[in-house]
mmCIF file of C-alpha atoms in Angstrom:
data_model
loop_
_atom_site.group_PDB
_atom_site.id
_atom_site.type_symbol
_atom_site.label_atom_id
_atom_site.label_comp_id
_atom_site.label_asym_id
_atom_site.label_seq_id
_atom_site.Cartn_x
_atom_site.Cartn_y
_atom_site.Cartn_z
ATOM 1 C CA MET A 1 4.361 3.039 -3.592
ATOM 2 C CA ILE A 2 5.864 4.546 -5.913
ATOM 3 C CA LYS A 3 8.978 2.265 -7.043
ATOM 4 C CA PRO A 4 8.603 1.660 -9.894
ATOM 5 C CA ILE A 5 8.566 5.270 -11.404
ATOM 6 C CA LEU A 6 11.170 6.458 -8.721
ATOM 7 C CA ILE A 7 13.256 3.836 -10.691
ATOM 8 C CA PHE A 8 12.370 5.425 -13.843
ATOM 9 C CA LEU A 9 13.513 8.703 -12.969
ATOM 10 C CA LEU A 10 16.797 8.084 -11.443
ATOM 11 C CA ALA A 11 17.396 6.079 -15.026
ATOM 12 C CA ALA A 12 16.321 9.409 -16.816
ATOM 13 C CA MET A 13 18.401 11.385 -14.948
ATOM 14 C CA THR A 14 21.864 10.278 -14.526
ATOM 15 C CA ALA A 15 22.199 11.588 -17.643
ATOM 16 C CA LEU A 16 21.667 15.344 -16.393
ATOM 17 C CA PRO A 17 23.546 18.179 -14.653
ATOM 18 C CA LEU A 18 21.372 17.318 -11.264
ATOM 19 C CA SER A 19 23.105 19.697 -8.413
ATOM 20 C CA ALA A 20 21.423 20.072 -4.643
ATOM 21 C CA GLN A 21 22.318 21.164 -1.375
ATOM 22 C CA CYS A 22 22.202 18.115 0.720
ATOM 23 C CA ASN A 23 21.578 20.021 4.148
ATOM 24 C CA PRO A 24 17.520 19.647 4.748
ATOM 25 C CA ALA A 25 15.894 21.065 8.379
ATOM 26 C CA ASP A 26 14.032 18.344 10.032
ATOM 27 C CA ILE A 27 10.340 20.217 10.014
ATOM 28 C CA ARG A 28 9.197 18.594 13.169
ATOM 29 C CA ASP A 29 10.796 21.470 14.740
ATOM 30 C CA ASP A 30 9.137 23.838 13.695
ATOM 31 C CA LEU A 31 5.514 22.617 13.610
ATOM 32 C CA SER A 32 3.463 24.527 15.874
ATOM 33 C CA VAL A 33 1.035 23.758 19.545
ATOM 34 C CA GLU A 34 -1.395 23.318 16.956
ATOM 35 C CA GLU A 35 0.051 20.845 14.667
ATOM 36 C CA ARG A 36 1.425 18.263 17.489
ATOM 37 C CA HIS A 37 -1.688 18.398 18.702
ATOM 38 C CA ALA A 38 -3.341 17.292 15.617
ATOM 39 C CA ILE A 39 -0.364 14.801 14.638
ATOM 40 C CA ALA A 40 -0.930 13.507 17.698
ATOM 41 C CA ARG A 41 -4.289 13.009 17.559
ATOM 42 C CA GLN A 42 -4.047 11.014 14.269
ATOM 43 C CA VAL A 43 -1.535 9.021 15.593
ATOM 44 C CA ALA A 44 -3.876 7.633 18.384
ATOM 45 C CA ASP A 45 -6.332 6.783 16.123
ATOM 46 C CA TRP A 46 -3.818 4.694 14.182
ATOM 47 C CA PRO A 47 -3.643 1.236 14.679
ATOM 48 C CA TYR A 48 -0.525 -0.460 14.523
ATOM 49 C CA GLY A 49 1.104 3.553 13.919
ATOM 50 C CA VAL A 50 4.793 2.515 15.525
ATOM 51 C CA GLY A 51 7.177 0.071 14.244
ATOM 52 C CA ARG A 52 8.411 -1.441 11.249
ATOM 53 C CA ALA A 53 8.606 -5.173 11.726
ATOM 54 C CA PHE A 54 6.032 -7.542 12.965
ATOM 55 C CA ARG A 55 5.481 -10.845 12.992
ATOM 56 C CA ALA A 56 2.371 -12.619 12.192
ATOM 57 C CA ILE A 57 1.352 -16.599 13.006
ATOM 58 C CA ARG A 58 -2.011 -18.687 12.995
ATOM 59 C CA GLY A 59 -0.955 -21.901 14.063
ATOM 60 C CA ASP A 60 1.696 -23.406 12.013
ATOM 61 C CA GLU A 61 1.940 -19.748 9.852
ATOM 62 C CA ARG A 62 4.749 -17.490 10.053
ATOM 63 C CA LEU A 63 4.635 -13.998 8.275
ATOM 64 C CA PHE A 64 7.799 -11.491 9.361
ATOM 65 C CA LEU A 65 6.569 -8.319 7.492
ATOM 66 C CA PHE A 66 8.828 -5.342 7.448
ATOM 67 C CA GLY A 67 7.913 -2.063 6.392
ATOM 68 C CA THR A 68 10.481 -0.476 4.083
ATOM 69 C CA PHE A 69 11.052 3.262 2.631
ATOM 70 C CA HIS A 70 12.489 3.603 -1.321
ATOM 71 C CA SER A 71 15.064 5.531 -0.267
ATOM 72 C CA ALA A 72 19.241 5.892 0.487
ATOM 73 C CA ALA A 73 18.507 7.585 3.948
ATOM 74 C CA ALA A 74 16.634 4.651 5.443
ATOM 75 C CA GLY A 75 19.578 3.349 5.929
ATOM 76 C CA PRO A 76 20.572 -0.279 5.979
ATOM 77 C CA VAL A 77 18.437 -3.992 6.016
ATOM 78 C CA PRO A 78 18.637 -4.189 9.761
ATOM 79 C CA PRO A 79 19.812 -8.103 10.857
ATOM 80 C CA VAL A 80 16.993 -9.045 12.260
ATOM 81 C CA VAL A 81 15.331 -8.880 9.182
ATOM 82 C CA GLY A 82 18.608 -10.432 7.366
ATOM 83 C CA ASP A 83 18.156 -13.373 9.236
ATOM 84 C CA GLU A 84 14.267 -13.340 9.021
ATOM 85 C CA ILE A 85 15.194 -14.221 5.415
ATOM 86 C CA ALA A 86 17.397 -16.261 5.185
ATOM 87 C CA ARG A 87 15.263 -19.041 7.310
ATOM 88 C CA ALA A 88 12.425 -17.530 4.654
ATOM 89 C CA ARG A 89 11.054 -20.212 1.971
ATOM 90 C CA SER A 90 10.467 -16.372 -0.035
ATOM 91 C CA LEU A 91 10.400 -12.791 -0.229
ATOM 92 C CA PHE A 92 7.378 -10.625 -1.731
ATOM 93 C CA VAL A 93 7.974 -7.403 -2.340
ATOM 94 C CA GLU A 94 5.796 -4.661 -3.724
ATOM 95 C CA VAL A 95 7.042 -5.122 -7.512
ATOM 96 C CA THR A 96 10.708 -6.681 -8.280
ATOM 97 C CA SER A 97 13.239 -5.394 -9.655
ATOM 98 C CA ASP A 98 12.911 -7.695 -12.504
ATOM 99 C CA GLN A 99 9.068 -6.097 -13.895
ATOM 100 C CA THR A 100 10.755 -3.045 -12.488
ATOM 101 C CA ALA A 101 12.771 -2.937 -15.531
ATOM 102 C CA ALA A 102 10.263 -4.448 -18.161
ATOM 103 C CA LEU A 103 8.718 -0.964 -16.991
ATOM 104 C CA GLN A 104 11.609 0.761 -17.452
ATOM 105 C CA ALA A 105 12.361 -0.565 -21.097
ATOM 106 C CA ARG A 106 8.816 0.667 -21.548
ATOM 107 C CA MET A 107 9.001 3.380 -20.854
ATOM 108 C CA GLN A 108 11.943 4.639 -22.908
ATOM 109 C CA THR A 109 9.756 3.327 -26.195
ATOM 110 C CA ASP A 110 6.508 4.271 -25.092
ATOM 111 C CA PRO A 111 6.225 8.022 -23.840
ATOM 112 C CA GLY A 112 2.382 7.662 -23.655
ATOM 113 C CA LEU A 113 2.854 5.809 -19.991
ATOM 114 C CA ILE A 114 3.727 8.979 -18.033
ATOM 115 C CA MET A 115 2.438 11.825 -20.475
ATOM 116 C CA ASN A 116 -0.293 12.914 -22.133
ATOM 117 C CA LEU A 117 0.133 13.098 -25.680
ATOM 118 C CA THR A 118 -3.034 14.387 -26.929
ATOM 119 C CA GLY A 119 -5.184 16.092 -24.364
ATOM 120 C CA PRO A 120 -5.172 19.535 -23.102
ATOM 121 C CA GLY A 121 -1.506 20.920 -20.867
ATOM 122 C CA LEU A 122 -0.797 20.743 -17.754
ATOM 123 C CA ASN A 123 -0.373 24.811 -17.889
ATOM 124 C CA ALA A 124 -4.109 24.712 -19.694
ATOM 125 C CA ASP A 125 -5.097 23.388 -15.731
ATOM 126 C CA LEU A 126 -3.094 25.500 -13.451
ATOM 127 C CA THR A 127 -3.221 28.891 -13.012
ATOM 128 C CA THR A 128 -0.599 30.699 -14.199
ATOM 129 C CA ASP A 129 1.396 30.730 -9.885
ATOM 130 C CA GLU A 130 1.373 26.792 -10.407
ATOM 131 C CA TRP A 131 2.331 26.165 -13.642
ATOM 132 C CA GLN A 132 5.458 28.477 -13.275
ATOM 133 C CA ALA A 133 6.685 26.623 -9.738
ATOM 134 C CA LEU A 134 5.258 22.994 -11.590
ATOM 135 C CA THR A 135 8.442 24.533 -14.409
ATOM 136 C CA ASP A 136 10.422 25.715 -11.856
ATOM 137 C CA ALA A 137 10.836 22.673 -9.833
ATOM 138 C CA LEU A 138 11.346 20.644 -12.517
ATOM 139 C CA HIS A 139 14.429 22.257 -14.859
ATOM 140 C CA PRO A 140 16.679 21.252 -12.301
ATOM 141 C CA LEU A 141 15.860 18.144 -13.623
ATOM 142 C CA GLY A 142 16.828 18.997 -17.253
ATOM 143 C CA LEU A 143 12.756 19.334 -17.935
ATOM 144 C CA GLN A 144 11.785 21.767 -20.680
ATOM 145 C CA PRO A 145 8.079 23.864 -20.449
ATOM 146 C CA GLU A 146 7.433 21.111 -23.580
ATOM 147 C CA VAL A 147 7.764 18.508 -22.306
ATOM 148 C CA ALA A 148 5.879 18.976 -18.850
ATOM 149 C CA GLU A 149 3.099 20.404 -20.340
ATOM 150 C CA HIS A 150 2.224 16.629 -21.515
ATOM 151 C CA LEU A 151 3.204 15.172 -18.700
ATOM 152 C CA GLN A 152 0.281 13.111 -16.923
ATOM 153 C CA PRO A 153 -0.590 15.056 -13.347
ATOM 154 C CA TRP A 154 0.002 12.258 -11.412
ATOM 155 C CA PHE A 155 3.392 11.366 -13.077
ATOM 156 C CA ALA A 156 4.697 15.296 -12.253
ATOM 157 C CA ALA A 157 2.959 15.049 -8.393
ATOM 158 C CA THR A 158 5.292 12.084 -8.091
ATOM 159 C CA MET A 159 8.245 13.821 -9.024
ATOM 160 C CA MET A 160 7.625 16.767 -7.118
ATOM 161 C CA ALA A 161 8.017 14.390 -3.994
ATOM 162 C CA ILE A 162 11.457 12.930 -4.843
ATOM 163 C CA PRO A 163 14.067 16.132 -4.190
ATOM 164 C CA PRO A 164 16.866 16.248 -6.258
ATOM 165 C CA CYS A 165 19.287 14.998 -3.276
ATOM 166 C CA GLU A 166 17.889 11.796 -3.505
ATOM 167 C CA MET A 167 17.419 10.927 -6.920
ATOM 168 C CA MET A 168 21.954 12.278 -6.891
ATOM 169 C CA GLN A 169 22.387 9.917 -4.139
ATOM 170 C CA GLN A 170 20.461 6.544 -5.833
ATOM 171 C CA ALA A 171 21.804 8.123 -9.467
ATOM 172 C CA GLY A 172 24.952 7.995 -8.185
ATOM 173 C CA GLY A 173 24.869 3.946 -6.636
ATOM 174 C CA ALA A 174 23.177 4.864 -3.376
ATOM 175 C CA LYS A 175 20.645 1.680 -2.965
ATOM 176 C CA PRO A 176 17.093 2.617 -1.350
ATOM 177 C CA LEU A 177 16.021 0.542 1.673
ATOM 178 C CA ASP A 178 14.014 -1.236 0.022
ATOM 179 C CA MET A 179 16.282 -3.098 -2.533
ATOM 180 C CA LYS A 180 19.074 -4.081 -0.081
ATOM 181 C CA VAL A 181 16.251 -6.715 1.117
ATOM 182 C CA GLU A 182 16.050 -7.658 -2.455
ATOM 183 C CA ALA A 183 19.519 -8.087 -2.872
ATOM 184 C CA LEU A 184 19.621 -9.888 0.420
ATOM 185 C CA ALA A 185 17.215 -12.475 -0.740
ATOM 186 C CA HIS A 186 19.331 -13.267 -4.107
ATOM 187 C CA GLU A 187 22.134 -13.471 -2.131
ATOM 188 C CA ALA A 188 20.714 -16.029 0.197
ATOM 189 C CA GLY A 189 19.171 -18.089 -2.664
ATOM 190 C CA ILE A 190 15.575 -16.843 -1.570
ATOM 191 C CA PRO A 191 13.190 -16.946 -4.184
ATOM 192 C CA VAL A 192 11.519 -13.250 -4.741
ATOM 193 C CA ALA A 193 8.215 -12.618 -5.937
ATOM 194 C CA GLY A 194 5.569 -9.475 -6.839
ATOM 195 C CA LEU A 195 2.567 -8.847 -4.981
ATOM 196 C CA GLU A 196 1.623 -6.907 -8.210
ATOM 197 C CA THR A 197 3.185 -5.648 -11.512
ATOM 198 C CA ALA A 198 5.201 -2.781 -12.102
ATOM 199 C CA GLN A 199 1.476 -2.586 -14.740
ATOM 200 C CA ASP A 200 -0.916 -2.810 -12.468
ATOM 201 C CA VAL A 201 0.444 0.144 -10.067
ATOM 202 C CA LEU A 202 0.127 2.597 -13.778
ATOM 203 C CA GLY A 203 -3.056 1.148 -13.900
ATOM 204 C CA MET A 204 -4.516 2.381 -10.552
ATOM 205 C CA PHE A 205 -3.021 6.040 -11.745
ATOM 206 C CA ASP A 206 -4.362 6.381 -14.735
ATOM 207 C CA ALA A 207 -7.789 5.075 -13.011
ATOM 208 C CA MET A 208 -7.916 8.270 -11.119
ATOM 209 C CA SER A 209 -9.748 10.921 -12.699
ATOM 210 C CA ARG A 210 -7.239 14.048 -14.492
ATOM 211 C CA GLY A 211 -9.849 16.043 -11.259
ATOM 212 C CA THR A 212 -8.013 13.994 -8.901
ATOM 213 C CA GLN A 213 -4.875 13.965 -10.688
ATOM 214 C CA ILE A 214 -4.615 17.479 -10.965
ATOM 215 C CA ASP A 215 -5.380 18.385 -7.638
ATOM 216 C CA PHE A 216 -2.574 15.391 -6.527
ATOM 217 C CA LEU A 217 0.049 17.723 -8.334
ATOM 218 C CA ARG A 218 -2.145 21.179 -6.841
ATOM 219 C CA SER A 219 -0.869 19.485 -3.066
ATOM 220 C CA SER A 220 2.616 18.356 -4.360
ATOM 221 C CA LEU A 221 3.527 22.213 -5.591
ATOM 222 C CA MET A 222 2.407 23.481 -2.180
ATOM 223 C CA SER A 223 5.057 22.004 -0.735
ATOM 224 C CA VAL A 224 7.543 22.026 -3.269
ATOM 225 C CA GLU A 225 9.733 23.993 -2.045
ATOM 226 C CA MET A 226 10.063 22.507 1.790
ATOM 227 C CA ALA A 227 10.638 18.736 -0.457
ATOM 228 C CA GLU A 228 13.901 18.279 0.770
ATOM 229 C CA ASP A 229 12.990 19.155 4.109
ATOM 230 C CA VAL A 230 9.748 16.911 4.184
ATOM 231 C CA PHE A 231 11.285 13.963 2.061
ATOM 232 C CA MET A 232 14.567 13.836 4.013
ATOM 233 C CA THR A 233 12.449 14.368 8.428
ATOM 234 C CA ALA A 234 10.396 11.309 6.928
ATOM 235 C CA ALA A 235 13.030 8.954 6.296
ATOM 236 C CA ARG A 236 14.526 10.371 9.876
ATOM 237 C CA GLN A 237 10.709 9.207 11.494
ATOM 238 C CA TYR A 238 10.714 6.343 9.454
ATOM 239 C CA ARG A 239 14.161 5.032 11.314
ATOM 240 C CA GLU A 240 12.412 6.122 14.435
ATOM 241 C CA GLY A 241 9.296 4.101 13.660
ATOM 242 C CA ARG A 242 7.036 6.710 13.325
ATOM 243 C CA ILE A 243 5.420 5.247 10.748
ATOM 244 C CA ALA A 244 1.293 7.079 11.478
ATOM 245 C CA GLU A 245 3.806 10.462 11.568
ATOM 246 C CA VAL A 246 4.677 10.222 8.594
ATOM 247 C CA GLN A 247 1.434 10.635 6.987
ATOM 248 C CA ALA A 248 -0.181 12.744 10.095
ATOM 249 C CA LEU A 249 2.660 15.143 9.503
ATOM 250 C CA ALA A 250 2.464 15.624 5.512
ATOM 251 C CA ASN A 251 -1.670 15.777 6.494
ATOM 252 C CA ALA A 252 -0.373 19.065 8.461
ATOM 253 C CA ILE A 253 1.780 19.989 5.772
ATOM 254 C CA ALA A 254 -0.848 20.384 3.011
ATOM 255 C CA SER A 255 -3.083 21.419 5.948
ATOM 256 C CA ARG A 256 -1.488 25.113 6.185
ATOM 257 C CA GLN A 257 -2.531 26.033 2.840
ATOM 258 C CA MET A 258 -5.523 23.652 2.425
ATOM 259 C CA PRO A 259 -8.718 23.394 4.699
ATOM 260 C CA PRO A 260 -8.357 20.323 6.839
ATOM 261 C CA ASP A 261 -11.811 18.688 5.073
ATOM 262 C CA ALA A 262 -9.976 19.094 1.583
ATOM 263 C CA VAL A 263 -6.949 17.173 3.603
ATOM 264 C CA ALA A 264 -9.575 14.415 4.359
ATOM 265 C CA ALA A 265 -11.225 14.494 0.760
ATOM 266 C CA MET A 266 -6.984 14.463 -0.903
ATOM 267 C CA ASN A 267 -6.645 11.210 1.229
ATOM 268 C CA GLU A 268 -9.619 9.649 0.280
ATOM 269 C CA ALA A 269 -8.986 9.658 -3.311
ATOM 270 C CA VAL A 270 -5.594 9.275 -3.432
ATOM 271 C CA MET A 271 -4.949 6.103 -0.644
ATOM 272 C CA GLU A 272 -7.855 4.569 -0.978
ATOM 273 C CA PRO A 273 -6.727 3.323 -4.419
ATOM 274 C CA LEU A 274 -2.891 3.917 -3.469
ATOM 275 C CA LEU A 275 -2.414 2.157 -0.311
ATOM 276 C CA GLU A 276 -5.779 0.464 0.984
ATOM 277 C CA GLN A 277 -6.799 -1.570 -2.463
ATOM 278 C CA ARG A 278 -3.454 -2.454 -3.374
ATOM 279 C CA ASN A 279 -3.519 -3.954 0.084
ATOM 280 C CA ARG A 280 -7.069 -5.705 -0.161
ATOM 281 C CA ASN A 281 -5.274 -7.343 -3.141
ATOM 282 C CA TRP A 282 -2.433 -8.523 -1.563
ATOM 283 C CA MET A 283 -4.146 -10.129 0.919
ATOM 284 C CA LYS A 284 -4.139 -13.461 -1.112
ATOM 285 C CA PRO A 285 -0.624 -14.171 -2.667
ATOM 286 C CA ILE A 286 -0.149 -13.212 1.237
ATOM 287 C CA LEU A 287 -2.083 -15.542 2.729
ATOM 288 C CA ASP A 288 -1.018 -18.309 0.173
ATOM 289 C CA ALA A 289 2.393 -17.457 1.118
ATOM 290 C CA ALA A 290 2.048 -18.019 5.023
ATOM 291 C CA SER A 291 0.361 -21.836 3.980
ATOM 292 C CA GLN A 292 3.543 -21.966 3.019
ATOM 293 C CA GLY A 293 6.054 -20.662 4.895
ATOM 294 C CA PRO A 294 7.966 -18.964 6.526
ATOM 295 C CA ALA A 295 7.802 -16.239 3.573
ATOM 296 C CA VAL A 296 8.777 -12.792 5.178
ATOM 297 C CA ILE A 297 6.681 -9.466 3.439
ATOM 298 C CA ALA A 298 8.334 -6.453 2.638
ATOM 299 C CA VAL A 299 6.733 -3.698 1.261
ATOM 300 C CA GLY A 300 6.258 0.125 2.117
ATOM 301 C CA ALA A 301 5.712 0.896 5.769
ATOM 302 C CA LEU A 302 2.941 2.979 5.601
ATOM 303 C CA HIS A 303 1.194 -0.438 3.923
ATOM 304 C CA LEU A 304 1.490 -2.351 7.293
ATOM 305 C CA GLY A 305 -0.480 0.545 9.603
ATOM 306 C CA GLY A 306 -4.208 2.018 10.331
ATOM 307 C CA GLU A 307 -7.852 -0.038 9.774
ATOM 308 C CA GLY A 308 -7.080 -1.052 6.166
ATOM 309 C CA GLY A 309 -3.163 -1.710 6.457
ATOM 310 C CA LEU A 310 -1.802 -5.297 6.877
ATOM 311 C CA LEU A 311 -1.888 -5.779 9.702
ATOM 312 C CA ARG A 312 -4.928 -4.964 10.495
ATOM 313 C CA LEU A 313 -6.133 -7.755 7.693
ATOM 314 C CA LEU A 314 -4.455 -10.057 9.208
ATOM 315 C CA GLU A 315 -6.160 -9.955 13.105
ATOM 316 C CA ARG A 316 -8.954 -10.159 10.998
ATOM 317 C CA GLU A 317 -7.496 -13.418 9.138
ATOM 318 C CA GLY A 318 -6.917 -15.082 13.031
ATOM 319 C CA PHE A 319 -2.893 -14.097 12.740
ATOM 320 C CA ASP A 320 -1.200 -12.910 16.679
ATOM 321 C CA ILE A 321 0.324 -9.704 15.656
ATOM 322 C CA THR A 322 3.857 -8.897 17.471
ATOM 323 C CA ARG A 323 6.071 -5.902 17.110
ATOM 324 C CA ILE A 324 10.049 -6.576 17.201
ATOM 325 C CA ILE A 325 11.496 -3.443 18.054
ATOM 326 C CA LEU A 326 14.313 -2.496 15.623
ATOM 327 C CA ASP A 327 16.989 -0.134 17.117
ATOM 328 C CA GLY A 328 17.191 3.679 16.868
ATOM 329 C CA GLU A 329 12.999 3.027 16.968
ATOM 330 C CA VAL A 330 10.670 4.700 19.710
ATOM 331 C CA SER A 331 8.528 1.734 21.640
ATOM 332 C CA GLU A 332 5.458 2.751 21.162
#
């Protein structure tokens, strides 16, 4: 979901004096009984909430779907995924590396893509404590308050989600899993195509009202001190195949400082356009790929499950879905 944005951040951060203690805790160890029950209920209601790899078959049409995680901590590409890529006619990703590089170049010459150069600054939208928390969080990244003030709210929120430890690892050359998947296809001579363009992703953020973006930023600021623990716990959940639990845990953490109805409203305002709407947009190229397949679809793992997820959408198109359990994953 945030791959194009993170790539830009990494490019910008390589020249900055980053430092971080990469010793994250697993926040699941500190959950209350009530939070554990709430997470279990959400996971139970999430179709295809466990697993990262699935086959979708309809007659002679064959798709292999692999849920990725944009982190150096996500581990290597599972062998079965590499085998499927080698046999495929094409690999589809959210946004190709070439498209991301083009966006990165544009961002460096057109700061208006990620900055509000004319309207009010973020310090006018945030409380004094929130503004202090934001500037404190951005300081290790080398961003001064006068720059932070003009960031688009969604971009500032995205920066809060990626801890400096992860940025350091990727800026130092560690490759996130989705980039490894794309590299395998290039090595095998398999064509790689994007389900959307990087500009499409920016457009979805820009289409959100400023109020929604500010709420998104506030939600990120509430857990900024836990950002590294939250991110790395999500990476562990990912490797275990507990994909629905990633979102459910995020909701539980948010509910510590926001009413449940506010968390639900935030999910509706942010997750609908960034997950479910994109899934619907992707169905035409995915179905076209299936007709010319076999094809591999490698997208963020949260895009696979749920009522609006790709697997449910394919199921409604008549595909039979089968999970492939990968090493290290839970069975259910």
